[in-house]
Amino acid sequence: MKRVLLTLTVLLAVTLMEAQVTPIVLGDSHAMLKMMQGKKFVLLPVQEAEDIASIAVLDNSNNMVQRLNVKLAIDRVDYYVPYELKGAALLDIEFHGDRRQKGAVGEFVCWKEIEFSDTFDTTNRERFRPVYHHTPLYGWMNDPNGMFFKDGTWHLYYQWNPYGSQWENMHWGHSTSRDLIHWETHPIALEPDWLGSIFSGSCVTNGDEVVAFYTSAGMHQTQSMAVSKDGGRTFEKYSGNPVLTTSDVPDFRDPRPFWNEDIKAWNLILAAGQEMRIYSSKDLKEWKYESSFGKGYGNHSGVWECPDLFKINNKWVLICNINPGGPFGGSATQYFVGQFDGHKFTCESMPKVTKWMDYGKDHYATVSFYNAPENRRVVMAWMSNWQYANHVPTKQYRSGNSIPRDLGLFTCGEETYVSVVPSKEMLTLRGAKVKKPTEACEIIIDTKSMTEIVLSNSKGEQVTMVYDAQKQTFSMDRTKSGKLSFSEAFPCVTTAPTYGTIKQLRLFIDRCSIEAFDAEGKMSMTNLVFPSEPYTNIKIKGGKATIYEIKY
Ligand code: FRU
């Protein structure tokens, strides 16, 4: 009797489960799926090579609560993404692409694979996931957003797709750290609404409040505001959004507000096509257009994005990320040095002068933390390049951020440049001296007038770096570094000017990245590498290496 009961219960449960995941097929590209009640998540199976399916999430009053684009699996599953149900009752799904032949939709693998669950396993499954760099637990990440420091905590938001490991469905993810090194993940900070998805932006602290400015990317790009009263964990969107609009350029985004003590008012800079626009405000809500900067200055081979504007000593630095147009193709960070009076930025260099902050290929969307202590200007960059970011060989997540860096100024000839050094917090990671490089280590190189460093593994994969004092250059060759075939734009040699001589180099290696710095800050170079096994050999010609393990 007991056994019969058990069998019956199991059967009932299976039937119930099956009933829940049977789609209502409505056409060659259209299906609906009822959600199982009482579970926290629906786990959606993703197949990256497929086209997206547009999903409207409906609640039990048939109102649409969210829209997402997910590459639902058609014939195999690459990985799952969780959608938190929060009262969702029905998914209304429209498939795109050429797989919608007559009657095929009902056969798609996703229906068999969709699961309902109270948990989602985020245990790392990627051997290229960095050890000491910030990465999202899962899903796609691009630009760092809204970074600020308050009450001993560093906040880092980021462009995040929670529903796939490629760019789509932009949200602001959220992490915090007490030491700039160990990051804790928090729930989504901002999610798309009917003004659009949530593109890049910045936060300011205003008394007890944290105020976020971001681009609402809908039919047009407009700027919106959201206020947090709990130190940046949750935000309420402002009822008067959008707060800044334009009708003259389609690319109008990435607002960066800041308090300007010189004029005792707020300023805001944002990217508008091929220039940066500057505004001012007394209350963060009403913004007055002040001026534009950029026409004829620096590099214009791509879209200007993600600006920042701040003072270091008595000069102002205007950061302008540009894509494409970087020195080695694709994305890069250029900057201008000059003066800013609260109304207008005046560049002190000739218009043709272009200055790059980092001479690697994987350093983009660099912006600084607002309100960093000790008058520091701490920045982080997205460690990838739009040329191939969607195709780097990871699945569970895509892309990490650079290590934190502190900016300063130095001069060479007539020009003032921005110096970049690893933030002092990185020193706390230095462990014991070791003989050979490991997958996560720091290498200090005392250079000679010509120094060649070759990192390699037993598969014959290698990265060659050369410092040439005579030419005043440092270069990194990743053409034989390991996996390369995911993009023709990946194999390359990057070369940086060193603005004089270099005495010591610092290299940070972390599974899939190499960040090289002149110890004095005159050169930085950030490159991804995907070796099929870690580089555990080092050969140095001219110069001496000291290797430290990283204690994380
Ligand atoms: C830069 C960028 C921003 C935009 C965001 C969208 O990488 O294109 O200009 O706000 O990414 O994800």
Coordinates of C-alpha atoms and ligand atoms in Angstrom, one line a residue:
M1 CA 0.0 0.0 0.0
K2 CA 2.8 2.4 1.0
R3 CA 4.6 1.6 -2.2
V4 CA 1.5 2.3 -4.3
L5 CA 1.0 5.6 -2.5
L6 CA 4.6 6.5 -3.1
T7 CA 4.4 5.6 -6.8
L8 CA 1.2 7.6 -7.1
T9 CA 2.8 10.6 -5.4
V10 CA 5.8 10.4 -7.7
L11 CA 3.6 10.1 -10.7
L12 CA 1.5 13.0 -9.7
A13 CA 4.5 15.1 -9.1
V14 CA 6.0 14.2 -12.4
T15 CA 2.7 14.9 -14.2
L16 CA 2.4 18.2 -12.4
M17 CA 6.0 19.1 -13.4
E18 CA 5.4 18.1 -17.0
A19 CA 2.1 20.0 -17.1
Q20 CA 4.0 23.1 -15.9
V21 CA 6.7 23.0 -18.5
T22 CA 4.5 22.2 -21.5
P23 CA 4.4 25.2 -23.7
I24 CA 1.3 26.6 -25.2
V25 CA 2.4 26.7 -28.8
L26 CA 0.6 29.4 -30.7
G27 CA 2.5 29.7 -34.0
D28 CA 5.8 29.2 -35.7
S29 CA 7.5 31.7 -33.5
H30 CA 5.2 32.2 -30.6
A31 CA 4.6 30.2 -27.4
M32 CA 3.5 30.8 -23.9
L33 CA 4.6 29.1 -20.7
K34 CA 2.8 29.1 -17.4
M35 CA 5.0 29.5 -14.3
M36 CA 5.0 27.1 -11.5
Q37 CA 3.9 28.9 -8.3
G38 CA 5.7 28.7 -5.0
K39 CA 9.2 28.4 -6.5
K40 CA 11.7 31.3 -6.3
F41 CA 13.3 31.0 -9.8
V42 CA 12.6 29.7 -13.3
L43 CA 16.0 28.5 -14.7
L44 CA 16.1 29.3 -18.3
P45 CA 18.4 27.2 -20.6
V46 CA 20.6 29.3 -22.9
Q47 CA 22.2 28.4 -26.2
E48 CA 24.5 31.2 -27.2
A49 CA 24.7 30.5 -30.9
E50 CA 20.9 31.0 -31.3
D51 CA 18.9 34.2 -31.8
I52 CA 17.3 35.8 -28.9
A53 CA 13.7 35.1 -27.9
S54 CA 11.8 38.2 -26.6
I55 CA 10.0 37.3 -23.4
A56 CA 7.2 39.3 -21.9
V57 CA 6.7 38.4 -18.2
L58 CA 3.1 38.7 -17.1
D59 CA 1.8 38.7 -13.6
N60 CA -1.4 36.9 -12.6
S61 CA -3.5 40.0 -13.5
N62 CA -2.1 39.6 -17.1
N63 CA -0.1 42.8 -16.7
M64 CA 3.4 42.9 -18.2
V65 CA 6.0 43.3 -15.4
Q66 CA 9.2 42.9 -17.4
R67 CA 10.6 42.3 -20.8
L68 CA 13.8 40.2 -21.4
N69 CA 15.7 38.9 -24.3
V70 CA 17.1 35.4 -23.8
K71 CA 18.8 33.0 -26.2
L72 CA 16.5 30.1 -25.2
A73 CA 18.1 26.8 -26.1
I74 CA 16.9 25.2 -29.3
D75 CA 19.0 22.0 -29.5
R76 CA 21.6 22.1 -26.7
V77 CA 22.1 23.9 -23.5
D78 CA 25.2 26.0 -22.8
Y79 CA 24.2 27.1 -19.3
Y80 CA 21.2 28.2 -17.3
V81 CA 20.2 31.7 -16.1
P82 CA 17.8 32.3 -13.2
Y83 CA 14.7 34.6 -13.5
E84 CA 13.3 35.4 -10.1
L85 CA 9.6 34.8 -10.3
K86 CA 8.3 37.4 -7.8
G87 CA 4.7 36.8 -8.8
A88 CA 5.3 36.1 -12.5
A89 CA 2.6 33.9 -13.8
L90 CA 3.2 33.6 -17.5
L91 CA 6.0 34.0 -20.1
D92 CA 4.9 35.2 -23.5
I93 CA 7.7 34.2 -25.8
E94 CA 8.5 35.3 -29.3
F95 CA 11.3 33.4 -31.0
H96 CA 13.5 35.2 -33.6
G97 CA 15.8 33.8 -36.3
D98 CA 15.6 31.2 -38.9
R99 CA 14.8 28.2 -36.7
R100 CA 11.1 28.8 -36.7
Q101 CA 9.9 26.3 -39.2
K102 CA 6.4 25.0 -39.3
G103 CA 5.7 23.1 -36.1
A104 CA 9.3 23.3 -34.8
V105 CA 8.7 25.4 -31.8
G106 CA 7.2 22.7 -29.7
E107 CA 10.3 20.6 -30.2
F108 CA 12.8 23.1 -29.0
V109 CA 15.0 21.7 -26.2
C110 CA 14.2 24.6 -23.8
W111 CA 10.9 23.1 -22.9
K112 CA 12.4 19.9 -21.6
E113 CA 15.2 21.7 -19.8
I114 CA 13.4 24.6 -18.1
E115 CA 13.4 24.1 -14.4
F116 CA 11.8 25.7 -11.4
S117 CA 13.9 25.9 -8.3
D118 CA 14.4 27.7 -5.0
T119 CA 18.1 28.0 -5.6
F120 CA 20.6 28.8 -8.3
D121 CA 24.1 27.5 -8.1
T122 CA 26.7 30.1 -8.7
T123 CA 29.8 28.0 -7.8
N124 CA 32.6 28.9 -10.2
R125 CA 32.8 26.6 -13.2
E126 CA 35.4 28.6 -15.2
R127 CA 39.1 28.0 -15.1
F128 CA 39.8 31.4 -16.6
R129 CA 37.9 33.2 -13.9
P130 CA 40.3 35.6 -12.2
V131 CA 41.3 34.9 -8.6
Y132 CA 41.7 38.5 -7.3
H133 CA 39.8 40.6 -9.9
H134 CA 36.2 41.6 -9.7
T135 CA 33.9 39.5 -11.8
P136 CA 30.1 38.9 -11.8
L137 CA 29.0 35.6 -10.3
Y138 CA 27.3 34.8 -13.6
G139 CA 26.2 36.6 -16.7
W140 CA 27.6 39.3 -18.9
M141 CA 29.4 42.4 -17.5
N142 CA 30.7 45.6 -19.2
D143 CA 31.4 49.1 -17.8
P144 CA 32.0 49.8 -14.2
N145 CA 29.2 52.2 -13.1
G146 CA 28.3 54.5 -10.2
M147 CA 31.4 53.8 -8.2
F148 CA 31.7 55.6 -4.9
F149 CA 33.2 55.4 -1.4
K150 CA 31.1 55.9 1.7
D151 CA 31.5 54.9 5.4
G152 CA 34.4 52.6 4.8
T153 CA 32.8 50.8 1.8
W154 CA 33.7 50.9 -1.8
H155 CA 30.6 50.5 -4.1
L156 CA 30.9 49.2 -7.6
Y157 CA 27.9 48.8 -9.9
Y158 CA 28.3 47.4 -13.4
Q159 CA 26.6 47.0 -16.7
W160 CA 25.1 43.6 -16.2
N161 CA 23.0 41.1 -18.2
P162 CA 21.6 38.6 -15.6
Y163 CA 20.0 36.6 -18.4
G164 CA 23.0 35.5 -20.5
S165 CA 26.7 35.9 -20.8
Q166 CA 26.6 38.3 -23.8
W167 CA 25.5 41.9 -24.0
E168 CA 21.7 42.3 -23.6
N169 CA 19.1 43.4 -21.0
M170 CA 21.3 46.1 -19.3
H171 CA 20.9 46.3 -15.5
W172 CA 23.1 47.7 -12.8
G173 CA 24.6 44.8 -10.9
H174 CA 26.1 45.7 -7.5
S175 CA 29.2 44.7 -5.5
T176 CA 30.9 46.2 -2.4
S177 CA 34.3 45.9 -0.8
R178 CA 35.9 47.1 2.3
D179 CA 39.4 46.8 0.9
L180 CA 39.0 47.3 -2.9
I181 CA 40.1 43.7 -3.4
H182 CA 37.5 41.3 -1.9
W183 CA 34.1 41.9 -3.5
E184 CA 30.7 40.8 -2.2
T185 CA 27.8 40.6 -4.6
H186 CA 24.4 42.2 -3.8
P187 CA 21.0 42.0 -5.4
I188 CA 20.4 44.0 -8.7
A189 CA 20.5 47.7 -8.0
L190 CA 18.6 49.0 -11.1
E191 CA 16.5 47.1 -13.5
P192 CA 15.0 48.2 -16.9
D193 CA 11.7 50.0 -16.9
W194 CA 9.5 51.5 -19.6
L195 CA 12.0 54.4 -20.2
G196 CA 14.5 51.8 -21.3
S197 CA 17.3 49.5 -20.2
I198 CA 19.8 50.9 -17.7
F199 CA 23.0 52.1 -19.4
S200 CA 26.1 53.5 -17.8
G201 CA 26.2 56.3 -15.3
S202 CA 27.5 57.4 -11.9
C203 CA 26.6 58.0 -8.3
V204 CA 27.2 61.0 -6.0
T205 CA 26.8 61.1 -2.3
N206 CA 24.6 63.9 -1.1
G207 CA 24.4 64.0 2.7
D208 CA 22.9 60.6 3.7
E209 CA 21.6 59.9 0.2
V210 CA 23.3 58.2 -2.7
V211 CA 22.0 59.6 -6.0
A212 CA 22.5 57.6 -9.2
F213 CA 22.4 59.0 -12.7
Y214 CA 22.2 56.6 -15.6
T215 CA 21.1 56.5 -19.2
S216 CA 17.6 55.2 -19.9
A217 CA 18.2 53.5 -23.2
G218 CA 14.8 53.3 -24.8
M219 CA 13.8 54.6 -28.2
H220 CA 16.1 57.5 -27.5
Q221 CA 18.8 57.8 -24.9
T222 CA 17.8 60.1 -22.0
Q223 CA 19.2 60.6 -18.5
S224 CA 17.4 59.4 -15.4
M225 CA 18.0 59.7 -11.7
A226 CA 17.4 57.3 -8.7
V227 CA 17.9 57.9 -5.0
S228 CA 19.1 55.5 -2.4
K229 CA 18.4 56.1 1.3
D230 CA 20.1 52.9 2.4
G231 CA 23.7 53.6 1.4
G232 CA 23.4 52.4 -2.2
R233 CA 21.7 49.0 -1.7
T234 CA 18.3 49.9 -3.1
F235 CA 17.2 52.8 -5.3
E236 CA 14.0 54.5 -5.9
K237 CA 13.7 56.0 -9.4
Y238 CA 12.9 59.7 -9.4
S239 CA 9.3 60.5 -10.5
G240 CA 10.5 63.4 -12.6
N241 CA 12.6 61.3 -15.0
P242 CA 14.0 61.8 -17.5
V243 CA 16.1 64.7 -16.1
L244 CA 18.1 65.4 -19.2
T245 CA 17.2 64.9 -22.9
T246 CA 18.2 66.0 -26.3
S247 CA 16.8 65.7 -29.8
D248 CA 20.0 66.4 -31.8
V249 CA 22.2 63.3 -31.3
P250 CA 21.3 59.6 -30.9
D251 CA 24.4 58.8 -28.7
F252 CA 23.6 60.8 -25.6
R253 CA 24.7 58.9 -22.5
D254 CA 26.8 57.9 -19.5
P255 CA 26.2 60.9 -17.2
R256 CA 28.9 61.7 -14.6
P257 CA 27.8 64.3 -12.0
F258 CA 30.1 65.6 -9.3
W259 CA 30.1 68.4 -6.7
N260 CA 32.4 71.2 -7.7
E261 CA 33.7 73.0 -4.6
D262 CA 35.1 75.8 -6.8
I263 CA 31.7 77.0 -7.9
K264 CA 29.7 75.5 -5.0
A265 CA 27.4 73.7 -7.4
W266 CA 27.0 70.3 -9.1
N267 CA 28.4 69.7 -12.5
L268 CA 27.6 66.9 -14.9
I269 CA 29.5 65.7 -17.9
L270 CA 28.1 63.2 -20.5
A271 CA 28.9 61.9 -23.9
A272 CA 27.0 63.3 -26.9
G273 CA 28.1 61.9 -30.2
Q274 CA 31.6 63.1 -30.8
E275 CA 31.8 65.5 -27.9
M276 CA 31.3 65.8 -24.2
R277 CA 28.6 68.1 -22.8
I278 CA 28.9 69.9 -19.5
Y279 CA 26.0 71.0 -17.3
S280 CA 25.5 72.6 -13.9
S281 CA 22.9 72.3 -11.2
K282 CA 22.0 73.6 -7.7
D283 CA 19.8 70.7 -6.8
L284 CA 20.7 67.7 -9.1
K285 CA 17.3 67.9 -10.7
E286 CA 17.3 71.0 -12.9
W287 CA 20.4 71.0 -15.2
K288 CA 21.7 74.0 -17.2
Y289 CA 23.8 73.4 -20.3
E290 CA 27.2 75.1 -20.0
S291 CA 29.4 74.0 -22.8
S292 CA 30.8 71.2 -25.0
F293 CA 34.3 69.9 -25.4
G294 CA 35.9 67.8 -28.0
K295 CA 35.5 69.2 -31.5
G296 CA 38.9 68.7 -33.2
Y297 CA 40.6 67.4 -30.1
G298 CA 42.2 64.0 -29.7
N299 CA 41.0 60.9 -31.4
H300 CA 37.6 60.8 -33.1
S301 CA 37.7 57.4 -34.9
G302 CA 34.8 56.1 -32.7
V303 CA 32.0 57.0 -30.4
W304 CA 32.9 59.0 -27.3
E305 CA 31.5 57.3 -24.2
C306 CA 31.8 57.1 -20.4
P307 CA 33.4 60.5 -19.5
D308 CA 34.8 61.6 -16.2
L309 CA 36.1 65.0 -15.1
F310 CA 38.1 65.6 -11.9
K311 CA 40.9 67.7 -10.5
I312 CA 44.3 66.2 -9.6
N313 CA 46.6 68.8 -7.8
N314 CA 45.8 71.9 -9.7
K315 CA 44.9 70.5 -13.1
W316 CA 41.7 69.0 -14.4
V317 CA 41.6 65.7 -16.3
L318 CA 38.8 64.8 -18.7
I319 CA 38.5 61.1 -19.4
C320 CA 36.9 60.1 -22.7
N321 CA 36.5 56.4 -23.5
I322 CA 36.3 55.8 -27.2
N323 CA 35.1 52.8 -29.3
P324 CA 36.5 52.0 -31.8
G325 CA 39.6 54.0 -32.4
G326 CA 41.9 52.6 -29.7
P327 CA 45.7 52.5 -30.5
F328 CA 45.5 48.8 -31.3
G329 CA 41.9 48.7 -32.6
G330 CA 38.6 48.7 -30.7
S331 CA 38.1 50.2 -27.3
A332 CA 40.4 52.4 -25.3
T333 CA 40.6 55.3 -22.8
Q334 CA 41.9 58.7 -23.9
Y335 CA 42.1 61.7 -21.7
F336 CA 42.8 65.4 -21.9
V337 CA 44.5 67.6 -19.3
G338 CA 43.6 71.2 -18.8
Q339 CA 41.5 73.6 -16.7
F340 CA 37.8 73.7 -15.8
D341 CA 36.0 76.6 -14.3
G342 CA 32.7 75.0 -13.6
H343 CA 31.5 76.1 -17.0
K344 CA 34.0 75.2 -19.6
F345 CA 36.9 72.7 -20.0
T346 CA 39.9 74.1 -21.7
C347 CA 42.5 71.6 -22.9
E348 CA 46.1 72.7 -22.4
S349 CA 47.5 70.6 -25.3
M350 CA 47.4 71.2 -29.0
P351 CA 44.2 69.7 -30.5
K352 CA 46.1 67.0 -32.4
V353 CA 47.7 65.5 -29.2
T354 CA 46.1 62.2 -28.2
K355 CA 46.9 60.7 -24.8
W356 CA 46.0 57.1 -23.8
M357 CA 45.7 56.0 -20.3
D358 CA 46.6 52.4 -20.9
Y359 CA 48.3 50.9 -23.9
G360 CA 46.8 47.4 -23.8
K361 CA 43.8 46.2 -25.7
D362 CA 41.7 45.3 -22.7
H363 CA 41.1 48.5 -20.8
Y364 CA 37.9 50.3 -21.3
A365 CA 35.1 52.4 -19.8
T366 CA 37.6 53.7 -17.1
V367 CA 35.9 55.9 -14.6
S368 CA 36.8 56.9 -11.0
F369 CA 35.2 56.3 -7.6
Y370 CA 33.4 59.3 -6.2
N371 CA 34.4 60.6 -2.8
A372 CA 37.5 58.3 -2.4
P373 CA 39.3 59.0 0.9
E374 CA 42.7 60.8 1.2
N375 CA 42.0 62.8 -1.9
R376 CA 42.8 59.8 -4.0
R377 CA 41.6 59.3 -7.6
V378 CA 41.0 55.6 -7.8
V379 CA 39.8 54.1 -11.1
M380 CA 38.8 50.7 -12.5
A381 CA 38.4 49.7 -16.1
W382 CA 36.4 47.0 -17.8
M383 CA 39.0 44.4 -18.8
S384 CA 37.9 43.7 -22.4
N385 CA 37.4 45.1 -25.8
W386 CA 34.2 45.5 -27.8
Q387 CA 35.9 43.8 -30.8
Y388 CA 35.6 40.4 -29.1
A389 CA 34.2 40.8 -25.6
N390 CA 31.1 38.7 -26.5
H391 CA 33.2 35.8 -27.6
V392 CA 36.0 35.3 -25.1
P393 CA 36.3 31.7 -24.1
T394 CA 34.2 31.7 -20.9
K395 CA 30.5 30.8 -20.5
Q396 CA 29.3 31.1 -17.0
Y397 CA 30.2 34.8 -16.9
R398 CA 32.0 37.2 -19.3
S399 CA 34.5 39.8 -18.4
G400 CA 36.1 41.1 -15.3
N401 CA 37.3 44.5 -14.1
S402 CA 40.9 45.6 -13.9
I403 CA 42.7 45.9 -10.6
P404 CA 42.1 49.3 -8.9
R405 CA 44.6 51.9 -9.9
D406 CA 45.5 55.3 -8.4
L407 CA 45.9 58.2 -10.8
G408 CA 48.4 61.1 -10.5
L409 CA 50.2 63.5 -12.9
F410 CA 53.7 63.6 -14.4
T411 CA 55.3 65.7 -17.0
C412 CA 57.5 64.9 -20.0
G413 CA 58.7 67.7 -22.2
E414 CA 55.9 70.2 -22.5
E415 CA 53.1 67.8 -21.7
T416 CA 51.4 66.7 -18.5
Y417 CA 50.3 63.1 -18.5
V418 CA 48.2 61.0 -16.1
S419 CA 50.2 58.5 -14.1
V420 CA 48.7 55.1 -13.3
V421 CA 49.9 52.8 -10.4
P422 CA 48.2 49.8 -8.8
S423 CA 46.3 51.0 -5.8
K424 CA 48.2 50.5 -2.5
E425 CA 45.7 47.9 -1.4
M426 CA 47.3 45.5 -4.0
L427 CA 50.3 45.3 -1.8
T428 CA 48.3 43.4 0.8
L429 CA 48.0 40.6 -1.6
R430 CA 51.7 40.1 -1.9
G431 CA 52.6 36.6 -0.5
A432 CA 55.8 34.6 -0.3
K433 CA 58.6 34.8 -2.9
V434 CA 58.3 31.9 -5.3
K435 CA 60.7 30.5 -8.0
K436 CA 58.2 30.2 -10.8
P437 CA 55.2 32.1 -12.0
T438 CA 51.8 30.7 -11.1
E439 CA 48.3 31.4 -12.5
A440 CA 47.9 34.3 -10.0
C441 CA 51.0 36.1 -9.1
E442 CA 52.9 39.4 -9.1
I443 CA 56.2 39.7 -10.8
I444 CA 58.6 42.6 -10.1
I445 CA 61.2 43.1 -12.9
D446 CA 64.3 45.3 -12.4
T447 CA 65.0 46.4 -15.9
K448 CA 68.2 47.1 -17.8
S449 CA 68.5 49.1 -21.0
M450 CA 67.0 46.2 -22.9
T451 CA 64.9 43.7 -21.0
E452 CA 63.1 40.7 -22.6
I453 CA 60.6 38.7 -20.5
V454 CA 59.1 35.5 -21.8
L455 CA 56.3 33.8 -19.9
S456 CA 55.5 30.3 -21.2
N457 CA 53.8 27.0 -20.5
S458 CA 54.6 23.4 -21.5
K459 CA 52.3 23.7 -24.5
G460 CA 54.6 26.2 -26.1
E461 CA 52.2 29.0 -25.5
Q462 CA 53.9 32.3 -24.6
V463 CA 53.7 36.0 -24.0
T464 CA 56.8 38.1 -24.8
M465 CA 57.4 41.5 -23.3
V466 CA 60.2 43.8 -24.2
Y467 CA 61.4 47.0 -22.6
D468 CA 63.7 49.1 -24.9
A469 CA 65.2 52.0 -23.1
Q470 CA 66.6 53.5 -26.3
K471 CA 63.3 53.5 -28.1
Q472 CA 61.5 54.3 -24.8
T473 CA 58.9 51.6 -25.4
F474 CA 57.4 48.6 -23.7
S475 CA 55.6 46.0 -25.7
M476 CA 53.6 42.8 -25.1
D477 CA 53.2 40.2 -27.8
R478 CA 50.2 37.8 -27.3
T479 CA 50.2 36.3 -30.7
K480 CA 51.2 32.9 -29.3
S481 CA 49.5 33.3 -25.9
G482 CA 47.1 30.4 -26.1
K483 CA 43.5 30.4 -27.3
L484 CA 43.2 33.0 -30.1
S485 CA 40.7 31.7 -32.6
F486 CA 37.6 33.3 -31.1
S487 CA 38.5 36.6 -32.8
E488 CA 40.8 37.7 -35.6
A489 CA 41.3 40.9 -33.6
F490 CA 42.6 39.2 -30.6
P491 CA 46.2 38.2 -31.5
C492 CA 48.3 41.4 -31.4
V493 CA 51.4 43.2 -30.2
T494 CA 50.7 46.2 -28.1
T495 CA 53.4 48.9 -27.6
A496 CA 53.5 51.8 -25.1
P497 CA 55.7 54.9 -24.9
T498 CA 57.5 54.9 -21.5
Y499 CA 58.2 58.7 -21.4
G500 CA 61.8 58.3 -20.3
T501 CA 63.4 55.3 -18.7
I502 CA 61.8 52.6 -16.6
K503 CA 63.7 51.1 -13.6
Q504 CA 61.1 48.7 -12.4
L505 CA 58.1 46.9 -13.9
R506 CA 55.2 45.4 -12.0
L507 CA 53.3 42.6 -13.7
F508 CA 50.0 41.3 -12.3
I509 CA 49.0 37.9 -13.7
D510 CA 45.6 36.5 -12.9
R511 CA 44.6 33.4 -15.0
C512 CA 43.4 35.3 -18.1
S513 CA 45.0 38.7 -17.7
I514 CA 48.4 40.5 -17.6
E515 CA 48.5 44.0 -16.3
A516 CA 52.0 45.6 -16.7
F517 CA 52.9 48.9 -14.9
D518 CA 56.0 51.1 -14.7
A519 CA 56.5 51.2 -10.9
E520 CA 56.5 55.0 -11.2
G521 CA 53.3 55.1 -13.1
K522 CA 54.4 56.3 -16.5
M523 CA 53.1 53.3 -18.4
S524 CA 50.3 50.8 -18.0
M525 CA 49.2 48.0 -20.3
T526 CA 46.3 45.6 -19.8
N527 CA 45.9 42.6 -21.9
L528 CA 43.8 39.4 -21.7
V529 CA 45.4 36.0 -22.5
F530 CA 43.8 32.6 -22.5
P531 CA 46.6 30.0 -22.1
S532 CA 45.5 26.3 -22.2
E533 CA 47.5 25.9 -19.0
P534 CA 49.1 28.6 -16.7
Y535 CA 52.4 30.1 -17.7
T536 CA 54.8 28.5 -15.2
N537 CA 58.1 29.4 -16.9
I538 CA 59.8 32.7 -17.1
K539 CA 62.9 33.6 -19.0
I540 CA 64.5 37.0 -18.6
K541 CA 67.2 38.5 -20.8
G542 CA 68.7 41.7 -19.2
G543 CA 67.0 42.3 -15.9
K544 CA 66.0 40.4 -12.8
A545 CA 62.6 39.0 -11.8
T546 CA 61.2 38.6 -8.3
I547 CA 58.0 36.6 -8.2
Y548 CA 55.4 36.8 -5.4
E549 CA 52.5 34.5 -4.9
I550 CA 49.2 36.2 -4.4
K551 CA 47.5 35.5 -1.1
Y552 CA 43.9 36.1 -1.6
Ligands
FRU1 C1 30.4 51.6 -23.2 C2 28.9 51.6 -23.4 C3 28.3 52.8 -22.8 C4 26.9 52.4 -22.6 C5 27.0 51.0 -22.2 C6 25.9 50.1 -22.6 O1 31.0 50.3 -23.2 O2 28.7 51.5 -24.8 O3 28.4 54.0 -23.6 O4 26.2 53.2 -21.6 O5 28.2 50.5 -22.8 O6 26.1 48.8 -22.0

